[in-house]
mmCIF file of C-alpha atoms in Angstrom:
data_model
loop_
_atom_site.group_PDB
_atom_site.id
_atom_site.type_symbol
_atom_site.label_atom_id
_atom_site.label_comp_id
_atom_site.label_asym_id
_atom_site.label_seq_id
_atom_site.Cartn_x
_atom_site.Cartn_y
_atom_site.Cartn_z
ATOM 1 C CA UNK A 1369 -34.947 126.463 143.458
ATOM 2 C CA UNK A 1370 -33.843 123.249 144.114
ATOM 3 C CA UNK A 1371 -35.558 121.541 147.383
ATOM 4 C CA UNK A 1372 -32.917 120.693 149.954
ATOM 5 C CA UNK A 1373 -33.074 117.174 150.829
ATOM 6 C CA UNK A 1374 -33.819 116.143 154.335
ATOM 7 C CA UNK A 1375 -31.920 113.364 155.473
ATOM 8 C CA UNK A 1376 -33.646 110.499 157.499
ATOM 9 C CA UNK A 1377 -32.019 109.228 160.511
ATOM 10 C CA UNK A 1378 -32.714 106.404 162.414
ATOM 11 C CA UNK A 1379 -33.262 107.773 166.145
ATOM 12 C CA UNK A 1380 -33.304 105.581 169.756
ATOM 13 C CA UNK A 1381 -31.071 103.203 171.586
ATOM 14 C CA UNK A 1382 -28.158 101.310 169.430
ATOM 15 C CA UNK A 1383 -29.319 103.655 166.286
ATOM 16 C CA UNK A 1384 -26.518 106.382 167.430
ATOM 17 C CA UNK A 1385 -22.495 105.960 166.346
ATOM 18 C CA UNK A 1386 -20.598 106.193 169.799
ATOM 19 C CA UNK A 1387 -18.783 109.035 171.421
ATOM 20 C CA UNK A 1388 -16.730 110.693 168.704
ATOM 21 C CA UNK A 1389 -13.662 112.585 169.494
ATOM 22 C CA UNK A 1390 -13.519 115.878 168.612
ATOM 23 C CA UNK A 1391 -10.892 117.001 166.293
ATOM 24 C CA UNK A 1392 -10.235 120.499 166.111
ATOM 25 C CA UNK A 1393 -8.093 122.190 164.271
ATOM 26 C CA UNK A 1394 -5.330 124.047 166.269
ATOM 27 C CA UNK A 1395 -5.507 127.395 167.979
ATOM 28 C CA UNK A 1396 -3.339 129.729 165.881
ATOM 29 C CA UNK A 1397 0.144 130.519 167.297
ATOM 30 C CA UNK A 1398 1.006 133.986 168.945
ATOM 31 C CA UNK A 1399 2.100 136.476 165.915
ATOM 32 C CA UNK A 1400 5.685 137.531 165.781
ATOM 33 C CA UNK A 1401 6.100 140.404 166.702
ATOM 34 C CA UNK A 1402 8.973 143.028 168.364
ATOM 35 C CA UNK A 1403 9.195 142.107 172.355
ATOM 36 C CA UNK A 1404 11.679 144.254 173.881
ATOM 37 C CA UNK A 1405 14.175 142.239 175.361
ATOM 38 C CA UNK A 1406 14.405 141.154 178.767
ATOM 39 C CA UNK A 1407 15.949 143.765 181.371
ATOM 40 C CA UNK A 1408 19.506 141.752 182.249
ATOM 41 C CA UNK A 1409 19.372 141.069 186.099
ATOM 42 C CA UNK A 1410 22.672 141.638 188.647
ATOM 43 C CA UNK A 1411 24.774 141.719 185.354
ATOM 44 C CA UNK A 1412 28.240 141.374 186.136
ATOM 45 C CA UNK A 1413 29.363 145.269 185.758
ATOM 46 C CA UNK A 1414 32.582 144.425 183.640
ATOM 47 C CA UNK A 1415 30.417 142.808 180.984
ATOM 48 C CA UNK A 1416 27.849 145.764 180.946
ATOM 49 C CA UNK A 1417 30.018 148.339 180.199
ATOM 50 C CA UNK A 1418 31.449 145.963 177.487
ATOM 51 C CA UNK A 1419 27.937 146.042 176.433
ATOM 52 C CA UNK A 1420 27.470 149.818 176.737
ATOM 53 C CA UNK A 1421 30.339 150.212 174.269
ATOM 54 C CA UNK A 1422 29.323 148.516 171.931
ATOM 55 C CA UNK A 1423 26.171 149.388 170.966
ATOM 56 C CA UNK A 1424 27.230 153.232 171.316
ATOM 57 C CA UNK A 1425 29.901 152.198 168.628
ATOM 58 C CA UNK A 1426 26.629 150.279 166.594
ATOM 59 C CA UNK A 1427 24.445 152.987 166.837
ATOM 60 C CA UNK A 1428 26.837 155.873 165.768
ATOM 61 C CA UNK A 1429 28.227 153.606 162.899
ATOM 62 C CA UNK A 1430 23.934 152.762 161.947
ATOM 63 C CA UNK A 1431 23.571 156.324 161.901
ATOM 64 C CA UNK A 1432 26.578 157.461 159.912
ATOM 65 C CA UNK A 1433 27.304 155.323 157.572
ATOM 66 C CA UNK A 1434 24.705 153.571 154.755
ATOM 67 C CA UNK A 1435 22.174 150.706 155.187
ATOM 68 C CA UNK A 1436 24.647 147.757 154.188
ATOM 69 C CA UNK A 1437 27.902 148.773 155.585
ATOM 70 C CA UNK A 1438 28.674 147.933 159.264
ATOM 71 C CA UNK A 1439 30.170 145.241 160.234
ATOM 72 C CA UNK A 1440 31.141 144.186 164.098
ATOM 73 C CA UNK A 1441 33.081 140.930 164.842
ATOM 74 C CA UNK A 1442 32.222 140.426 168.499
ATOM 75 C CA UNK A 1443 35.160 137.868 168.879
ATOM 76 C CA UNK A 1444 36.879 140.609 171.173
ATOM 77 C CA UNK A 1445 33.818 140.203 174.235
ATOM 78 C CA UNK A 1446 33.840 138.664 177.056
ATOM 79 C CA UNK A 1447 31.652 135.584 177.456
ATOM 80 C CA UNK A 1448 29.943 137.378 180.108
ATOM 81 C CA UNK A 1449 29.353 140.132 177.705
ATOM 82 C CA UNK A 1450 28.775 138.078 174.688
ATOM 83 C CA UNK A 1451 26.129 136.632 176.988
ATOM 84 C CA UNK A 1452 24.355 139.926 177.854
ATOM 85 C CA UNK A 1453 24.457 140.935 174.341
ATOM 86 C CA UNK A 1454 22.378 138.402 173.419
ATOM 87 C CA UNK A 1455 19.939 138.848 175.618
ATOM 88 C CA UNK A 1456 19.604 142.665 174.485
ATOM 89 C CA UNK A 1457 19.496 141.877 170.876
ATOM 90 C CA UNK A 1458 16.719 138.599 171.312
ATOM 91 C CA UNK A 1459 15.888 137.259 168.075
ATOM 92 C CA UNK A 1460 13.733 138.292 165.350
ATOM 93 C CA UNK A 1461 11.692 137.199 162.588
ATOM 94 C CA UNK A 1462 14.471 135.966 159.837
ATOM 95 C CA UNK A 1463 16.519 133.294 160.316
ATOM 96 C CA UNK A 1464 18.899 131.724 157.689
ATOM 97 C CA UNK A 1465 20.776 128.501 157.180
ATOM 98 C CA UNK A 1466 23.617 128.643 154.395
ATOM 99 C CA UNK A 1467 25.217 125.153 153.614
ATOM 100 C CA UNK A 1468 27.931 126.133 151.197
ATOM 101 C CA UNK A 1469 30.457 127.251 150.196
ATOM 102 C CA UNK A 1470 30.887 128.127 154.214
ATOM 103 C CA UNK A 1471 28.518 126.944 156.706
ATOM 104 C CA UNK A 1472 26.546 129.784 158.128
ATOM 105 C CA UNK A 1473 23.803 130.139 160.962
ATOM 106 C CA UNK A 1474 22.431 133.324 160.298
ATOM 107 C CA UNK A 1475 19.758 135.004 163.280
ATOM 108 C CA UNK A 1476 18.161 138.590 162.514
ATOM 109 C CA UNK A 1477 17.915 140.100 165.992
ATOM 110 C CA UNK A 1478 14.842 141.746 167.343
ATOM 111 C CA UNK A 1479 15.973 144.759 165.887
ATOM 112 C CA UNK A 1480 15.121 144.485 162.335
ATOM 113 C CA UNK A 1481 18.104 144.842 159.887
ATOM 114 C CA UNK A 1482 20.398 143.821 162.724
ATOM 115 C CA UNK A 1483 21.379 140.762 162.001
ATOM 116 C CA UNK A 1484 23.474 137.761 163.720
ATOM 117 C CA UNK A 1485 26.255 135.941 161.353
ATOM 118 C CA UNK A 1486 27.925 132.606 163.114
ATOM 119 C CA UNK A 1487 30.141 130.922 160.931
ATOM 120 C CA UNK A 1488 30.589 126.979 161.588
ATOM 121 C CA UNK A 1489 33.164 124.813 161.544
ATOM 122 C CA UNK A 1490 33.487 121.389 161.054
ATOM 123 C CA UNK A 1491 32.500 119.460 163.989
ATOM 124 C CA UNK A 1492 30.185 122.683 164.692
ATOM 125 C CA UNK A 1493 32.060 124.912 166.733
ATOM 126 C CA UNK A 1494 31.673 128.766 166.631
ATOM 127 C CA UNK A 1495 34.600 129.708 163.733
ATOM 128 C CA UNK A 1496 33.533 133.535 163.706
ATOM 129 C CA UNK A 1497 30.761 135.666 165.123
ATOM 130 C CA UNK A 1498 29.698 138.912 163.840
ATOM 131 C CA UNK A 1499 26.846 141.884 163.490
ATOM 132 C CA UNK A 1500 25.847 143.039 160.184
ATOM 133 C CA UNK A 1501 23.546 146.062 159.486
ATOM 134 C CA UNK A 1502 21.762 145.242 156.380
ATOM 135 C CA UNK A 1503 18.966 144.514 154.352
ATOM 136 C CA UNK A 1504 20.020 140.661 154.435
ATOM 137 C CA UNK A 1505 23.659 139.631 155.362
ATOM 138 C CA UNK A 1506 25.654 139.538 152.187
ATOM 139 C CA UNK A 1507 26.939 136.134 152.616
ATOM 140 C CA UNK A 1508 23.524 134.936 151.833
ATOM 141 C CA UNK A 1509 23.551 136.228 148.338
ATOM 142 C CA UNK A 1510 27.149 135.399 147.868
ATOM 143 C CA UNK A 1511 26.603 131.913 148.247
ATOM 144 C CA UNK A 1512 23.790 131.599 145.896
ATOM 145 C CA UNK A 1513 25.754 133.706 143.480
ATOM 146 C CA UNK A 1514 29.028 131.448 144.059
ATOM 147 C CA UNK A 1515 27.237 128.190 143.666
ATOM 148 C CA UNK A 1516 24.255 128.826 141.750
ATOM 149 C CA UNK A 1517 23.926 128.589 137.585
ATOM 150 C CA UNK A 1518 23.305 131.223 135.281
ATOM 151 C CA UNK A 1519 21.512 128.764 132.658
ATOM 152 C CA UNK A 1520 18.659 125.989 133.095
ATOM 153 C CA UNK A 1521 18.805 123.299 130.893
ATOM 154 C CA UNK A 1522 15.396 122.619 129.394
ATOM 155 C CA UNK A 1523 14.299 120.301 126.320
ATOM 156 C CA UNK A 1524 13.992 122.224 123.010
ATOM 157 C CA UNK A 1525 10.422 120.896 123.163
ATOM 158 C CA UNK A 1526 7.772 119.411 125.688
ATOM 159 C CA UNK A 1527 7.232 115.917 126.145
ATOM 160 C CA UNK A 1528 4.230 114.893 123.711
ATOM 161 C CA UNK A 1529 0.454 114.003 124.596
ATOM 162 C CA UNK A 1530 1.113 110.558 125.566
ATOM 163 C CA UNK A 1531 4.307 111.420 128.020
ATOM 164 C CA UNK A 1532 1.909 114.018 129.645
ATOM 165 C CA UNK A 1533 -0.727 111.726 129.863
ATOM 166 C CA UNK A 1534 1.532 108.839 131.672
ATOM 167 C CA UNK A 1535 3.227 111.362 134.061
ATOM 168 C CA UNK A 1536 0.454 113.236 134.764
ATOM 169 C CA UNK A 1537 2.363 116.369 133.743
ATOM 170 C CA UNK A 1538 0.530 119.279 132.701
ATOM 171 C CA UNK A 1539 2.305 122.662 132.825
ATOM 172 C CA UNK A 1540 5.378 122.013 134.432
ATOM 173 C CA UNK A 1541 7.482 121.780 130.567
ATOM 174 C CA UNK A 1542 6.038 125.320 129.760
ATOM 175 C CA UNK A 1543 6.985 127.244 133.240
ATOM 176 C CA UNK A 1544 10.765 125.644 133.082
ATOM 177 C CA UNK A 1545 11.065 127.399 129.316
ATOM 178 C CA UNK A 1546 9.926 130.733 131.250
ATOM 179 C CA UNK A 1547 12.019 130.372 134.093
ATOM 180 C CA UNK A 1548 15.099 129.497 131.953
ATOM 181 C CA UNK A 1549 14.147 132.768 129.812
ATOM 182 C CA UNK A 1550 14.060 134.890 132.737
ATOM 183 C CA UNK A 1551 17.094 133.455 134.188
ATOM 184 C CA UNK A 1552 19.024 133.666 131.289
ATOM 185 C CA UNK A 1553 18.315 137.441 130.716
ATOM 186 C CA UNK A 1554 18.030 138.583 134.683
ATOM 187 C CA UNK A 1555 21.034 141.262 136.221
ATOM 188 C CA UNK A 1556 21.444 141.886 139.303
ATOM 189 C CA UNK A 1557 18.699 145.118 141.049
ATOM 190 C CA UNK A 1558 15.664 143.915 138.258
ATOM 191 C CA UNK A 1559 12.447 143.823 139.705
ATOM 192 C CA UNK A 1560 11.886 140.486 139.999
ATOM 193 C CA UNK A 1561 9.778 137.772 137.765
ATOM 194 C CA UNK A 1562 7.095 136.146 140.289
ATOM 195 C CA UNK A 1563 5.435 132.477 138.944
ATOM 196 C CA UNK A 1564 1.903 132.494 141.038
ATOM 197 C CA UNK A 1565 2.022 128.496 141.420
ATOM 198 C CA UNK A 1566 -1.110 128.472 143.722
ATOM 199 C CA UNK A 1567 -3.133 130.222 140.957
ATOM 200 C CA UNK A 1568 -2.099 127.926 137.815
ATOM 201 C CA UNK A 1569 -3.412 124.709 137.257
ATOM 202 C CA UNK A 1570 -0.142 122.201 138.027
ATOM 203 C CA UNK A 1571 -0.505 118.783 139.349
ATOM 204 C CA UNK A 1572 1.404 117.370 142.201
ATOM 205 C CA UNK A 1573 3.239 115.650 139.358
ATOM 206 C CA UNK A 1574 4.188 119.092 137.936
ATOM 207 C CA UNK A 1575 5.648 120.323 140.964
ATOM 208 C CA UNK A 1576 7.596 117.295 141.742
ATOM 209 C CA UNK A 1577 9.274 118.024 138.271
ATOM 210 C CA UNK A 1578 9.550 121.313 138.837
ATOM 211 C CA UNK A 1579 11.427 120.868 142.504
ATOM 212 C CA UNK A 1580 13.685 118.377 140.658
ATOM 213 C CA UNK A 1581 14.302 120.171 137.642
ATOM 214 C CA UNK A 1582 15.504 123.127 139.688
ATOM 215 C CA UNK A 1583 17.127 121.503 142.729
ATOM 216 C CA UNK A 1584 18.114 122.629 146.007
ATOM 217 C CA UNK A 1585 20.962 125.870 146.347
ATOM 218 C CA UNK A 1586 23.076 126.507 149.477
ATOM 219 C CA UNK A 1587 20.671 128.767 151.423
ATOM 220 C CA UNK A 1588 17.114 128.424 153.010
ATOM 221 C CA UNK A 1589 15.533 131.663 154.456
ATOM 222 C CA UNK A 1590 12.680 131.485 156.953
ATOM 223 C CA UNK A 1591 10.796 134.438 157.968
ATOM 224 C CA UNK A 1592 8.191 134.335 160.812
ATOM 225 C CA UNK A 1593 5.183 136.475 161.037
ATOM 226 C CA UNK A 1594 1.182 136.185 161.211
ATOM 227 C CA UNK A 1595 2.210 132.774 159.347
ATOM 228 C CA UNK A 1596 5.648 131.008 158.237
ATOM 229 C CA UNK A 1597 7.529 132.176 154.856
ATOM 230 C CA UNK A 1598 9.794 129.628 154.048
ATOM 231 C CA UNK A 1599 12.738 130.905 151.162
ATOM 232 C CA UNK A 1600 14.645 128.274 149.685
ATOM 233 C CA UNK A 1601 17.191 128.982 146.911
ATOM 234 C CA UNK A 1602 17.511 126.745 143.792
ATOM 235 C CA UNK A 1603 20.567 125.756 141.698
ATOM 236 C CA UNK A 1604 20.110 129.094 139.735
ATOM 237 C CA UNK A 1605 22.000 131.732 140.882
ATOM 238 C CA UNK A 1606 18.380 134.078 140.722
ATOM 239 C CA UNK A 1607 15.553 131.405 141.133
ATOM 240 C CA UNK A 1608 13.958 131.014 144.581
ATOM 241 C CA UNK A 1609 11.095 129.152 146.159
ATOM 242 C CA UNK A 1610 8.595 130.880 147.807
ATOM 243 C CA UNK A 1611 6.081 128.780 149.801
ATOM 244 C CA UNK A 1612 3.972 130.812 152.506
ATOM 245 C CA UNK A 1613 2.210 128.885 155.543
ATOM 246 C CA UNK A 1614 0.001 130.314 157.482
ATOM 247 C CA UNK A 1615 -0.252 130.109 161.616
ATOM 248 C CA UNK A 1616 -1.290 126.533 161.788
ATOM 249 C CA UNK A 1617 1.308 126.064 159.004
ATOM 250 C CA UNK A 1618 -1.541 125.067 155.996
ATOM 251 C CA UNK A 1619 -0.054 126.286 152.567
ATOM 252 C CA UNK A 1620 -1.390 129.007 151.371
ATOM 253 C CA UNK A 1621 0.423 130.279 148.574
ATOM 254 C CA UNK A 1622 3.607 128.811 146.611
ATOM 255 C CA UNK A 1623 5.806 130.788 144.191
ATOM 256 C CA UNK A 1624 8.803 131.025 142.151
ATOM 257 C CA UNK A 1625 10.681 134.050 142.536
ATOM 258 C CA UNK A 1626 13.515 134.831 139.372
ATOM 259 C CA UNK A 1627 15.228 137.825 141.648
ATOM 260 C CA UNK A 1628 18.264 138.789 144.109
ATOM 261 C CA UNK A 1629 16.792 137.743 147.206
ATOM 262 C CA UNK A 1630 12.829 137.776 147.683
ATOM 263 C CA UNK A 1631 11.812 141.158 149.304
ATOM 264 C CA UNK A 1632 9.584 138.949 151.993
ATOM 265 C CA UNK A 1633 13.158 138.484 153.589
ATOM 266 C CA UNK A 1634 14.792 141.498 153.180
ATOM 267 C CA UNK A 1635 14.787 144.151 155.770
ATOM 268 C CA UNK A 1636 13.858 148.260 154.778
ATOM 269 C CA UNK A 1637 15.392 151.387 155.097
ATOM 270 C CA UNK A 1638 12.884 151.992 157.511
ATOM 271 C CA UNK A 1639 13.500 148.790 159.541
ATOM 272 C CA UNK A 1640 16.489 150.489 159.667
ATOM 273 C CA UNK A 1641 15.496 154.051 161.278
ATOM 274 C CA UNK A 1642 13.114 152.148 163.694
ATOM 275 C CA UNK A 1643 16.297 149.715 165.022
ATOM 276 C CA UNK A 1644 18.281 153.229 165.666
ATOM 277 C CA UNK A 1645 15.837 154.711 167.732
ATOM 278 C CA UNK A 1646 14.946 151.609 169.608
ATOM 279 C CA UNK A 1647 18.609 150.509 170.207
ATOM 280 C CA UNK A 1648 18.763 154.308 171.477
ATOM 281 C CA UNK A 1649 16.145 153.690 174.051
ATOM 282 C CA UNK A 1650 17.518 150.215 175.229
ATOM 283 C CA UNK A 1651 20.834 151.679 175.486
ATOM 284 C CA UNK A 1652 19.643 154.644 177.771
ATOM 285 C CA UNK A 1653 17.707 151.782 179.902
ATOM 286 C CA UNK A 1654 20.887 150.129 180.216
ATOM 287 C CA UNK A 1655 22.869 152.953 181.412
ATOM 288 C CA UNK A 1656 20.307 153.128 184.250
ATOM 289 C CA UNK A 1657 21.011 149.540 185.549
#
């Protein structure tokens, strides 16, 4: 074995470096997770009924018809109820921001699969507000279907030895050919086509290229948890970024997703059991204010 080398210090007055401040690394943040919402205090009665209504008419329709299908515009409440409502629904882990071709604010509440659609106008004002029960609000994927391309153009062959050399690009050429391949041949439902980044050997020059090459689409996705997922389309229709963070927001792992929407922001069928049941219970809590 190799000896371990002891260091030699010099030791006494003046031979020490002064007080150092110590910098540590942040605490982790609190994990994401379901809080019920807060009990609504001397809510004006009007606007709780209001309330009362509506969920009865969410839950029945959540129960009745398929994950997917209702839809509530709330442009009928009362600011008083619209008010309350929020505070029963609170705010969950997903939140979305779609920049074209309509300007969307999009808030899954903190029952999962019941989600919050605000539609923007111009100077910023609500246009339309809505519930949707779904895996992922289908404005989302309409937008990146309406706006994105089908086909990545890519040069018939990689830049030579010397052009790699000079760039500093390495494998960034070779994973545009596969992601134009995949694109080219993907349909809507496959499974999807996952590109580890973290675990190939790219250089901050290949992902530069690679960020350019494929550009920036209408919709960004971010989902909260024991960390941060951020979700950002591309300008293909089916290409996604992936980039996961985790509580003190360090990268951790960065991928390319060729797929609908990436499952990490999707909510599931049994998101969708759990919100019934839990809307139940906050409905029979609110019958007893």
């Amino acid at each position: 074995m190799k000896p371990f080398p002891l260091p030699v210090n010099a030791v006494g007055p003046g031979s020490q470096a002064g007080d150092e401040v110590l910098d540590y690394l942040p605490l982790p943040t609190d994990m994401a997770v379901f809080r019920q919402p807060p009990s609504p205090e001397a809510a004006d009665p009007q606007a709780l009924l209001q309330v009362r209504a509506f969920l009865k008419r969410l839950i029945a329709a959540m129960r009745m018809q398929p994950f997917g299908v209702p839809r509530f515009d709330l442009g009928g409440l009362q600011p008083a109820a619209l008010e309350l409502l929020n505070q029963t629904l609170g705010e969950g882990e997903v939140s979305v921001v779609v920049r074209a071709p309509r300007r969307l604010r999009i808030q899954e509440t903190a029952f999962a699969g019941v989600w919050r659609v605000r539609e923007l106008a111009d100077d910023g004002a609500i246009a339309a507000d809505a519930i949707e029960v779904c895996p992922i609000p289908a404005a989302v994927t309409a937008s990146v279907q309406a706006l994105g391309a089908t086909r990545l153009a890519v040069p018939a062959q990689p830049p030579g030895p010397s052009t790699e050399l000079r760039t500093g690009l390495m494998n960034a050429p070779a994973l545009l050919a596969e992601i134009a391949d995949h694109a080219a041949r993907w349909r809507p439902g496959q499974p999807p086509h996952v590109i580890n980044l973290t675990l190939l050997p790219v250089s901050p020059q290949d992902l530069d290229h690679l960020a350019q090459a494929l550009g920036a689409g209408p919709a960004t996705i971010l989902s909260r948890g024991y960390g941060n997922c951020r979700i950002a389309s591309t300008l293909l229709a089916c290409v996604w970024r992936v980039q996961y963070f985790n509580s003190m927001d360090r990268p951790i792992l960065d991928t390319i997703e060729v797929v609908d929407v990436p499952e990490v922001a999707l909510a599931a069928a049994e998101d969708h059991a759990d919100s019934i049941e839990r809307l139940g219970e906050w409905l029979e809590m609110l019958s007893l204010e």
